[in-house]
XYZ file of N, CA and C in Angstrom:
624
model
N 18.056 10.982 52.335
C 17.749 12.335 52.783
C 17.983 13.315 51.638
N 17.245 14.389 51.641
C 17.417 15.423 50.636
C 17.419 16.780 51.310
N 17.908 17.767 50.588
C 17.900 19.139 51.088
C 17.610 20.048 49.917
N 17.041 21.211 50.196
C 16.683 22.158 49.149
C 17.398 23.465 49.398
N 17.998 24.001 48.340
C 18.673 25.290 48.434
C 18.652 25.947 47.070
N 18.438 27.225 47.048
C 18.436 27.993 45.808
C 17.459 27.420 44.781
N 16.355 26.875 45.260
C 15.342 26.365 44.352
C 15.677 25.033 43.733
N 16.819 24.408 44.078
C 17.216 23.113 43.520
C 17.172 22.058 44.604
N 16.959 20.801 44.182
C 16.900 19.695 45.136
C 18.227 18.961 45.128
N 18.720 18.685 46.304
C 20.001 18.016 46.449
C 19.793 16.702 47.187
N 20.561 15.678 46.789
C 20.496 14.395 47.459
C 21.842 14.050 48.064
N 21.894 13.060 48.945
C 23.157 12.719 49.638
C 24.084 11.904 48.746
N 25.366 11.994 49.007
C 26.346 11.109 48.384
C 27.340 10.716 49.466
N 27.973 9.569 49.298
C 28.921 9.103 50.316
C 30.201 9.932 50.255
N 30.832 10.293 51.377
C 30.268 10.070 52.722
C 29.421 11.263 53.154
N 28.519 11.041 54.018
C 27.817 12.138 54.662
C 27.745 11.788 56.155
N 27.606 12.806 57.012
C 27.650 12.584 58.467
C 26.468 13.235 59.149
N 26.048 12.666 60.250
C 25.043 13.264 61.127
C 25.709 13.416 62.491
N 25.804 14.634 62.994
C 26.547 14.907 64.218
C 25.590 14.962 65.400
N 25.862 14.088 66.442
C 25.126 14.083 67.710
C 23.618 13.997 67.519
N 23.246 13.306 66.475
C 21.824 13.114 66.246
C 21.100 14.370 65.833
N 21.854 15.466 65.639
C 21.219 16.693 65.215
C 21.185 16.751 63.692
N 20.523 17.747 63.134
C 20.402 17.864 61.684
C 21.611 18.551 61.069
N 22.793 18.206 61.583
C 24.014 18.755 61.019
C 24.532 17.711 60.029
N 24.106 17.840 58.744
C 24.386 16.824 57.733
C 25.302 17.407 56.669
N 26.295 16.620 56.283
C 27.185 17.032 55.197
C 26.673 16.440 53.888
N 26.377 17.299 52.916
C 25.883 16.866 51.602
C 26.868 17.254 50.520
N 27.010 16.364 49.533
C 27.623 16.790 48.275
C 26.498 17.373 47.430
N 26.819 18.353 46.589
C 25.789 19.014 45.808
C 25.431 18.166 44.583
N 24.282 17.496 44.645
C 23.796 16.658 43.553
C 22.475 17.237 43.084
N 22.445 17.701 41.815
C 21.244 18.344 41.289
C 20.488 17.350 40.421
N 19.182 17.250 40.617
C 18.322 16.410 39.793
C 17.762 17.242 38.658
N 17.955 16.739 37.428
C 17.445 17.431 36.250
C 16.237 16.682 35.698
N 15.285 17.429 35.171
C 14.024 16.837 34.715
C 14.158 16.229 33.315
N 13.276 15.242 33.055
C 13.216 14.580 31.744
C 11.771 14.660 31.257
N 11.581 15.276 30.103
C 10.260 15.416 29.507
C 10.242 14.695 28.168
N 9.209 13.870 27.960
C 9.070 13.131 26.700
C 7.827 13.636 25.968
N 8.023 14.130 24.747
C 6.927 14.600 23.897
C 6.690 13.572 22.802
N 5.428 13.175 22.618
C 5.076 12.151 21.624
C 4.242 12.784 20.523
N 4.682 12.581 19.272
C 3.921 13.002 18.100
C 3.557 11.765 17.289
N 2.296 11.611 16.941
C 1.869 10.442 16.187
C 1.235 9.398 17.081
N 1.076 8.195 16.505
C 0.363 7.119 17.193
C 1.346 6.137 17.829
N 1.473 6.224 19.146
C 2.367 5.343 19.892
C 2.570 5.894 21.291
N 3.363 5.186 22.086
C 3.666 5.630 23.443
C 5.167 5.656 23.657
N 5.611 6.572 24.506
C 7.042 6.667 24.837
C 7.175 7.207 26.254
N 7.975 6.514 27.059
C 8.228 6.933 28.435
C 9.711 6.771 28.734
N 10.180 7.535 29.715
C 11.564 7.441 30.169
C 11.621 6.641 31.459
N 12.777 6.049 31.724
C 12.940 5.231 32.929
C 12.958 6.061 34.202
N 13.017 7.383 34.087
C 12.955 8.280 35.248
C 12.406 9.612 34.792
N 11.795 10.324 35.707
C 11.284 11.649 35.381
C 12.319 12.719 35.694
N 13.350 12.342 36.466
C 14.467 13.239 36.757
C 15.669 12.387 37.140
N 16.862 12.950 36.987
C 18.077 12.187 37.288
C 19.247 13.140 37.425
N 20.296 12.630 38.055
C 21.525 13.412 38.171
C 22.347 13.229 36.913
N 23.237 14.143 36.662
C 24.110 14.067 35.492
C 24.918 12.774 35.522
N 25.052 12.155 34.354
C 25.818 10.915 34.241
C 24.971 9.660 34.321
N 23.699 9.793 34.677
C 22.812 8.635 34.771
C 22.396 8.170 33.374
N 22.360 6.863 33.168
C 21.868 6.311 31.901
C 20.345 6.206 31.964
N 19.694 6.834 31.010
C 18.235 6.840 30.950
C 17.784 5.980 29.771
N 16.863 5.064 30.045
C 16.300 4.206 29.007
C 14.929 4.734 28.599
N 14.663 4.683 27.288
C 13.364 5.103 26.766
C 12.605 3.877 26.275
N 11.353 3.777 26.678
C 10.473 2.703 26.207
C 9.588 3.294 25.111
N 9.902 2.944 23.854
C 9.243 3.547 22.700
C 8.466 2.456 21.968
N 7.130 2.575 21.916
C 6.281 1.528 21.333
C 5.296 2.153 20.338
N 5.458 1.893 19.038
C 4.488 2.412 18.068
C 3.200 1.598 18.087
N 2.081 2.244 17.758
C 0.829 1.526 17.590
C 0.894 0.686 16.314
N -0.054 -0.250 16.180
C -0.105 -1.091 14.983
C -0.234 -0.209 13.745
N 0.567 -0.530 12.734
C 0.529 0.245 11.500
C 1.414 1.472 11.518
N 2.231 1.618 12.577
C 3.127 2.759 12.686
C 4.545 2.273 12.974
N 5.491 3.175 12.833
C 6.878 2.874 13.175
C 7.520 4.120 13.778
N 8.653 3.918 14.428
C 9.363 5.045 15.032
C 10.063 5.825 13.929
N 9.619 7.063 13.734
C 10.259 7.889 12.714
C 11.553 8.498 13.207
N 11.536 9.020 14.426
C 12.746 9.641 14.974
C 12.595 9.815 16.477
N 13.747 9.830 17.152
C 13.813 10.163 18.584
C 14.931 11.189 18.709
N 14.565 12.426 19.017
C 15.540 13.508 18.980
C 15.504 14.333 20.259
N 16.578 15.075 20.450
C 16.681 15.989 21.587
C 17.733 17.042 21.251
N 17.494 18.254 21.719
C 18.486 19.316 21.535
C 19.551 19.278 22.619
N 19.297 18.507 23.695
C 20.230 18.518 24.820
C 21.175 17.313 24.830
N 20.732 16.183 24.266
C 21.543 14.960 24.350
C 21.501 14.222 23.017
N 22.394 13.266 22.876
C 22.369 12.341 21.744
C 21.668 11.075 22.196
N 20.598 10.712 21.476
C 19.862 9.493 21.795
C 20.420 8.363 20.947
N 20.858 7.285 21.612
C 21.467 6.166 20.895
C 20.394 5.328 20.199
N 20.843 4.457 19.273
C 19.913 3.582 18.549
C 19.125 2.690 19.508
N 19.700 2.416 20.660
C 19.021 1.579 21.661
C 17.971 2.373 22.440
N 17.745 3.636 22.025
C 16.790 4.518 22.701
C 17.190 4.759 24.156
N 18.443 5.103 24.332
C 18.943 5.466 25.657
C 19.866 6.672 25.500
N 20.134 7.342 26.615
C 21.047 8.477 26.584
C 21.630 8.676 27.973
N 22.694 9.442 28.035
C 23.342 9.762 29.299
C 22.893 11.147 29.742
N 22.411 11.227 30.965
C 21.850 12.471 31.467
C 22.923 13.551 31.545
N 22.670 14.720 30.931
C 23.631 15.825 31.030
C 23.347 16.690 32.255
N 24.055 17.763 32.379
C 23.860 18.674 33.513
C 22.846 19.753 33.148
N 21.669 19.306 32.691
C 20.588 20.234 32.375
C 19.303 19.435 32.201
N 18.205 20.141 32.187
C 16.944 19.473 31.896
C 16.953 18.973 30.454
N 16.215 17.887 30.206
C 16.224 17.254 28.884
C 14.793 17.123 28.370
N 14.616 17.445 27.098
C 13.342 17.236 26.407
C 13.591 16.269 25.253
N 12.856 15.156 25.258
C 12.959 14.148 24.205
C 11.696 14.210 23.355
N 11.858 14.261 22.040
C 10.706 14.261 21.127
C 10.717 12.965 20.324
N 9.618 12.220 20.438
C 9.475 10.957 19.718
C 8.431 11.144 18.614
N 8.837 10.846 17.373
C 7.943 10.973 16.229
C 7.576 9.590 15.705
N 6.277 9.287 15.708
C 5.781 8.046 15.111
C 5.188 8.364 13.738
N 5.557 7.577 12.739
C 5.049 7.766 11.381
C 4.217 6.571 10.953
N 3.260 6.849 10.084
C 2.399 5.796 9.549
C 3.202 4.932 8.573
N 2.988 3.617 8.634
C 3.625 2.733 7.673
C 3.095 3.015 6.277
N 3.976 2.965 5.285
C 3.599 3.149 3.886
C 3.951 1.880 3.125
N 2.992 1.348 2.371
C 3.178 0.078 1.666
C 3.109 0.294 0.152
N 3.769 -0.612 -0.558
C 3.767 -0.591 -2.019
C 2.841 -1.679 -2.539
N 1.954 -1.307 -3.464
C 1.039 -2.258 -4.093
C 1.368 -2.308 -5.581
N 1.672 -3.510 -6.078
C 2.035 -3.705 -7.482
C 0.906 -4.420 -8.204
N 0.583 -3.929 -9.395
C -0.447 -4.533 -10.248
C 0.249 -5.060 -11.497
N 0.192 -6.388 -11.681
C 0.910 -7.044 -12.773
C -0.030 -7.408 -13.915
N 0.468 -7.224 -15.126
C -0.170 -7.761 -16.329
C 0.847 -8.712 -16.947
N 0.665 -10.000 -16.692
C 1.701 -10.953 -17.079
C 2.916 -10.761 -16.195
N 4.098 -10.657 -16.802
C 5.333 -10.450 -16.037
C 5.671 -8.971 -15.883
N 4.870 -8.105 -16.474
C 5.150 -6.672 -16.435
C 4.299 -5.982 -15.372
N 4.904 -4.983 -14.721
C 4.172 -4.192 -13.743
C 3.317 -3.176 -14.492
N 2.018 -3.305 -14.355
C 1.091 -2.393 -15.025
C 1.008 -1.057 -14.295
N 1.031 -1.098 -12.953
C 0.958 0.131 -12.170
C 1.516 -0.114 -10.775
N 2.178 0.910 -10.222
C 2.716 0.869 -8.859
C 1.998 1.921 -8.026
N 1.514 1.521 -6.851
C 0.797 2.447 -5.975
C 1.402 2.412 -4.568
N 1.161 3.480 -3.810
C 1.602 3.554 -2.414
C 0.405 3.917 -1.539
N 0.307 3.234 -0.391
C -0.787 3.482 0.541
C -0.250 3.510 1.969
N -0.832 4.383 2.800
C -0.552 4.326 4.222
C -1.353 3.187 4.847
N -0.880 2.739 6.005
C -1.551 1.634 6.697
C -3.028 1.955 6.904
N -3.887 1.009 6.492
C -5.317 1.156 6.706
C -6.063 1.827 5.575
N -5.351 2.425 4.631
C -6.043 3.055 3.508
C -6.648 1.988 2.596
N -7.750 2.336 1.932
C -8.430 1.395 1.044
C -7.733 1.347 -0.304
N -7.423 0.140 -0.741
C -6.735 -0.053 -2.021
C -7.733 0.090 -3.165
N -7.321 0.827 -4.185
C -8.152 1.021 -5.373
C -7.423 0.447 -6.591
N -8.098 -0.383 -7.389
C -7.444 -0.934 -8.577
C -7.156 0.158 -9.595
N -6.238 -0.070 -10.514
C -5.923 0.938 -11.533
C -7.158 1.314 -12.348
N -7.236 2.591 -12.722
C -8.344 3.027 -13.561
C -8.214 2.462 -14.975
N -6.988 2.355 -15.464
C -6.763 1.828 -16.805
C -6.551 0.319 -16.737
N -7.440 -0.432 -17.351
C -7.296 -1.884 -17.377
C -6.179 -2.283 -18.332
N -5.421 -3.323 -17.982
C -4.344 -3.762 -18.872
C -4.912 -4.402 -20.136
N -4.130 -4.367 -21.195
C -4.548 -4.957 -22.472
C -3.494 -5.929 -22.970
N -3.970 -7.022 -23.545
C -3.104 -8.016 -24.186
C -3.786 -8.411 -25.489
N -3.031 -8.404 -26.587
C -3.605 -8.740 -27.885
C -4.244 -10.123 -27.860
N -5.472 -10.189 -28.339
C -6.166 -11.456 -28.428
C -6.848 -11.887 -27.138
N -6.766 -11.038 -26.098
C -7.365 -11.400 -24.809
C -8.148 -10.212 -24.269
N -9.144 -10.502 -23.443
C -9.892 -9.455 -22.754
C -9.633 -9.566 -21.257
N -9.560 -8.406 -20.586
C -9.315 -8.373 -19.144
C -10.562 -8.840 -18.398
N -10.360 -9.686 -17.358
C -11.471 -10.226 -16.579
C -11.507 -9.610 -15.181
N -10.399 -9.697 -14.449
C -10.382 -9.215 -13.062
C -8.939 -9.194 -12.567
N -8.769 -8.652 -11.351
C -7.486 -8.715 -10.649
C -7.555 -9.875 -9.658
N -6.708 -10.860 -9.840
C -6.763 -12.064 -9.011
C -6.483 -11.733 -7.546
N -7.397 -12.142 -6.660
C -7.222 -11.948 -5.226
C -7.713 -10.624 -4.694
N -8.012 -9.673 -5.571
C -8.457 -8.360 -5.087
C -9.935 -8.406 -4.714
N -10.245 -7.811 -3.573
C -11.624 -7.661 -3.131
C -11.880 -6.194 -2.818
N -13.012 -5.701 -3.231
C -13.356 -4.306 -2.999
C -13.359 -4.007 -1.499
N -12.740 -2.887 -1.128
C -12.681 -2.485 0.274
C -11.466 -3.004 1.015
N -10.561 -3.697 0.316
C -9.360 -4.222 0.969
C -8.487 -3.077 1.489
N -8.038 -3.193 2.737
C -7.183 -2.168 3.343
C -5.721 -2.595 3.251
N -4.851 -1.621 3.065
C -3.410 -1.889 2.993
C -2.863 -2.186 4.385
N -2.250 -3.362 4.536
C -1.644 -3.751 5.810
C -0.195 -4.191 5.643
N 0.256 -4.313 4.410
C 1.643 -4.671 4.103
C 1.845 -4.482 2.600
N 3.058 -4.754 2.126
C 3.292 -4.709 0.682
C 2.459 -5.801 0.021
N 1.826 -5.473 -1.120
C 0.907 -6.415 -1.756
C 1.107 -6.385 -3.263
N 0.636 -7.446 -3.939
C 0.660 -7.472 -5.400
C -0.550 -8.244 -5.913
N -1.018 -7.814 -7.067
C -2.158 -8.451 -7.715
C -1.807 -8.707 -9.177
N -2.395 -9.787 -9.727
C -2.109 -10.170 -11.111
C -3.404 -10.179 -11.921
N -3.301 -9.625 -13.132
C -4.463 -9.549 -14.009
C -4.823 -10.929 -14.550
N -6.131 -11.174 -14.655
C -6.648 -12.408 -15.250
C -7.278 -12.038 -16.593
N -6.889 -12.777 -17.628
C -7.402 -12.532 -18.971
C -8.101 -13.786 -19.489
N -8.950 -13.603 -20.484
C -9.525 -14.732 -21.204
C -9.417 -14.453 -22.698
N -9.215 -15.540 -23.445
C -9.031 -15.397 -24.879
C -10.313 -14.899 -25.537
N -10.157 -13.991 -26.491
C -11.292 -13.499 -27.257
C -11.606 -14.525 -28.347
N -12.828 -15.086 -28.380
C -13.143 -16.098 -29.402
C -13.071 -15.511 -30.802
N -12.547 -16.324 -31.709
C -12.446 -15.871 -33.091
C -13.813 -15.912 -33.757
N -14.120 -14.881 -34.515
C -15.375 -14.862 -35.239
C -15.286 -15.803 -36.442
N -16.342 -16.612 -36.667
C -16.290 -17.538 -37.802
C -16.244 -16.785 -39.120
N -15.457 -17.302 -40.016
C -15.362 -16.663 -41.314
C -16.624 -16.928 -42.122
N -17.073 -15.908 -42.825
C -18.226 -16.086 -43.678
C -17.836 -16.937 -44.895
N -18.692 -17.875 -45.275
C -18.366 -18.705 -46.436
C -18.332 -17.881 -47.710
N -17.450 -18.271 -48.583
C -17.322 -17.559 -49.842
C -18.153 -18.269 -50.911
N -19.067 -17.550 -51.543
C -19.898 -18.089 -52.604
C -19.636 -17.307 -53.880
N -19.862 -17.964 -55.016
C -19.671 -17.222 -56.275
C -20.695 -16.124 -56.460
N -21.800 -16.215 -55.686
C -22.837 -15.198 -55.734
C -23.104 -14.744 -54.296
N -23.712 -13.613 -54.161
C -23.984 -13.140 -52.791
C -24.727 -14.194 -51.985
N -24.294 -14.492 -50.777
C -24.948 -15.524 -49.974
C -26.326 -15.088 -49.511
N -27.131 -16.098 -49.255
C -28.453 -15.830 -48.710
C -28.315 -15.382 -47.257
N -29.335 -14.729 -46.759
C -29.299 -14.311 -45.363
C -29.264 -15.523 -44.444
N -28.653 -15.411 -43.269
C -28.640 -16.553 -42.342
C -30.030 -16.851 -41.824
N -30.245 -18.118 -41.469
C -31.536 -18.482 -40.914
C -31.581 -18.163 -39.422
N -32.618 -18.636 -38.728
C -32.770 -18.316 -37.304
C -31.647 -18.861 -36.450
N -30.970 -19.914 -36.916
C -29.848 -20.489 -36.163
C -28.524 -19.875 -36.580
N -28.610 -18.781 -37.315
C -27.410 -18.082 -37.763
C -26.522 -18.961 -38.647
N -27.155 -19.790 -39.441
C -26.430 -20.651 -40.387
C -26.603 -20.082 -41.779
N -25.495 -19.938 -42.460
C -25.559 -19.375 -43.813
C -26.083 -20.432 -44.788
N -27.066 -20.005 -45.579
C -27.687 -20.920 -46.556
C -27.115 -20.591 -47.938
N -26.494 -21.565 -48.562
C -25.936 -21.282 -49.901
C -27.048 -20.977 -50.886
N -26.761 -20.164 -51.869
C -27.803 -19.804 -52.845
C -28.143 -20.963 -53.779
N -29.349 -20.911 -54.289
C -29.783 -21.859 -55.331
C -29.806 -21.120 -56.671
N -29.080 -21.680 -57.614
C -28.951 -21.016 -58.919
C -29.950 -21.640 -59.898
N -30.765 -20.821 -60.545
C -31.777 -21.272 -61.505
C -31.494 -20.624 -62.859
N -31.447 -21.481 -63.916
C -31.236 -20.982 -65.275
C -32.572 -20.947 -66.002
N -32.827 -19.897 -66.709
C -34.058 -19.799 -67.496
C -33.748 -19.116 -68.826
N -34.143 -19.799 -69.872
C -33.881 -19.239 -71.195
C -34.941 -18.239 -71.576
N -34.577 -17.362 -72.503
C -35.571 -16.410 -72.978
C -36.536 -17.088 -73.942
N -37.423 -16.342 -74.530
C -38.462 -16.915 -75.368
C -37.892 -17.603 -76.604
N -36.765 -17.163 -77.059
C -36.155 -17.763 -78.256
C -35.238 -18.926 -77.913
N -35.169 -19.245 -76.632
C -34.292 -20.345 -76.219
C -32.837 -19.987 -76.179
N -32.577 -18.741 -76.171
C -31.198 -18.278 -76.139
C -30.998 -17.343 -74.936
N -29.725 -17.038 -74.722
C -29.369 -16.096 -73.661
C -30.066 -16.424 -72.329
N -29.603 -17.499 -71.702
C -30.261 -17.892 -70.447
C -30.131 -16.808 -69.365
N -31.175 -16.690 -68.600
C -31.187 -15.802 -67.443
C -30.718 -16.598 -66.208
N -30.101 -15.922 -65.323
C -29.624 -16.573 -64.097
C -30.317 -15.915 -62.912
N -30.967 -16.760 -62.094
C -31.623 -16.274 -60.888
C -30.925 -16.882 -59.656
N -30.811 -16.114 -58.668
C -30.259 -16.606 -57.385
C -31.389 -16.552 -56.388
N -31.748 -17.705 -55.841
C -32.850 -17.781 -54.889
C -32.429 -18.501 -53.649
């Protein structure tokens, strides 16, 4: 049974009496206070009751959506325990639940060294570093495992793949300027021709 007086709702507590079957009922004054839950962010939060008397333990069911976590559960009227519960005070209560987006760390490695560190919120598209890593004697090929359009769903790391830069062949050393290479890019050694002048002296040297 309940009764209303002065705009407040009262409920029965032991003992109470009903006299001669009439509505002469003895009530202790028990006031029900309201509980309001405000949700900010992506998730759901409900209280185990919408109203309660002072001293009642209230449980909160707090569930973040995928990719989110509980940032805070606060109230100006009560202290909310880590278990997401509180003891009802002698006043109305407003609970504010804040859900925050998960933030992940993405590491880009060049060998054993971290080339770049990035942070992404859940679902954001990962972008490789603008500056490609460099290693002496090697050229950068790709980031192993990275695919364009990959979304951040947890902490991730990628490693640079390199390939050795081929050494350029050394040009052969000739006592005279070498002939131009042929169609197969093979250097042709010069042919040296001696020719004497008309008097048979002072030979001329030709390179052909």
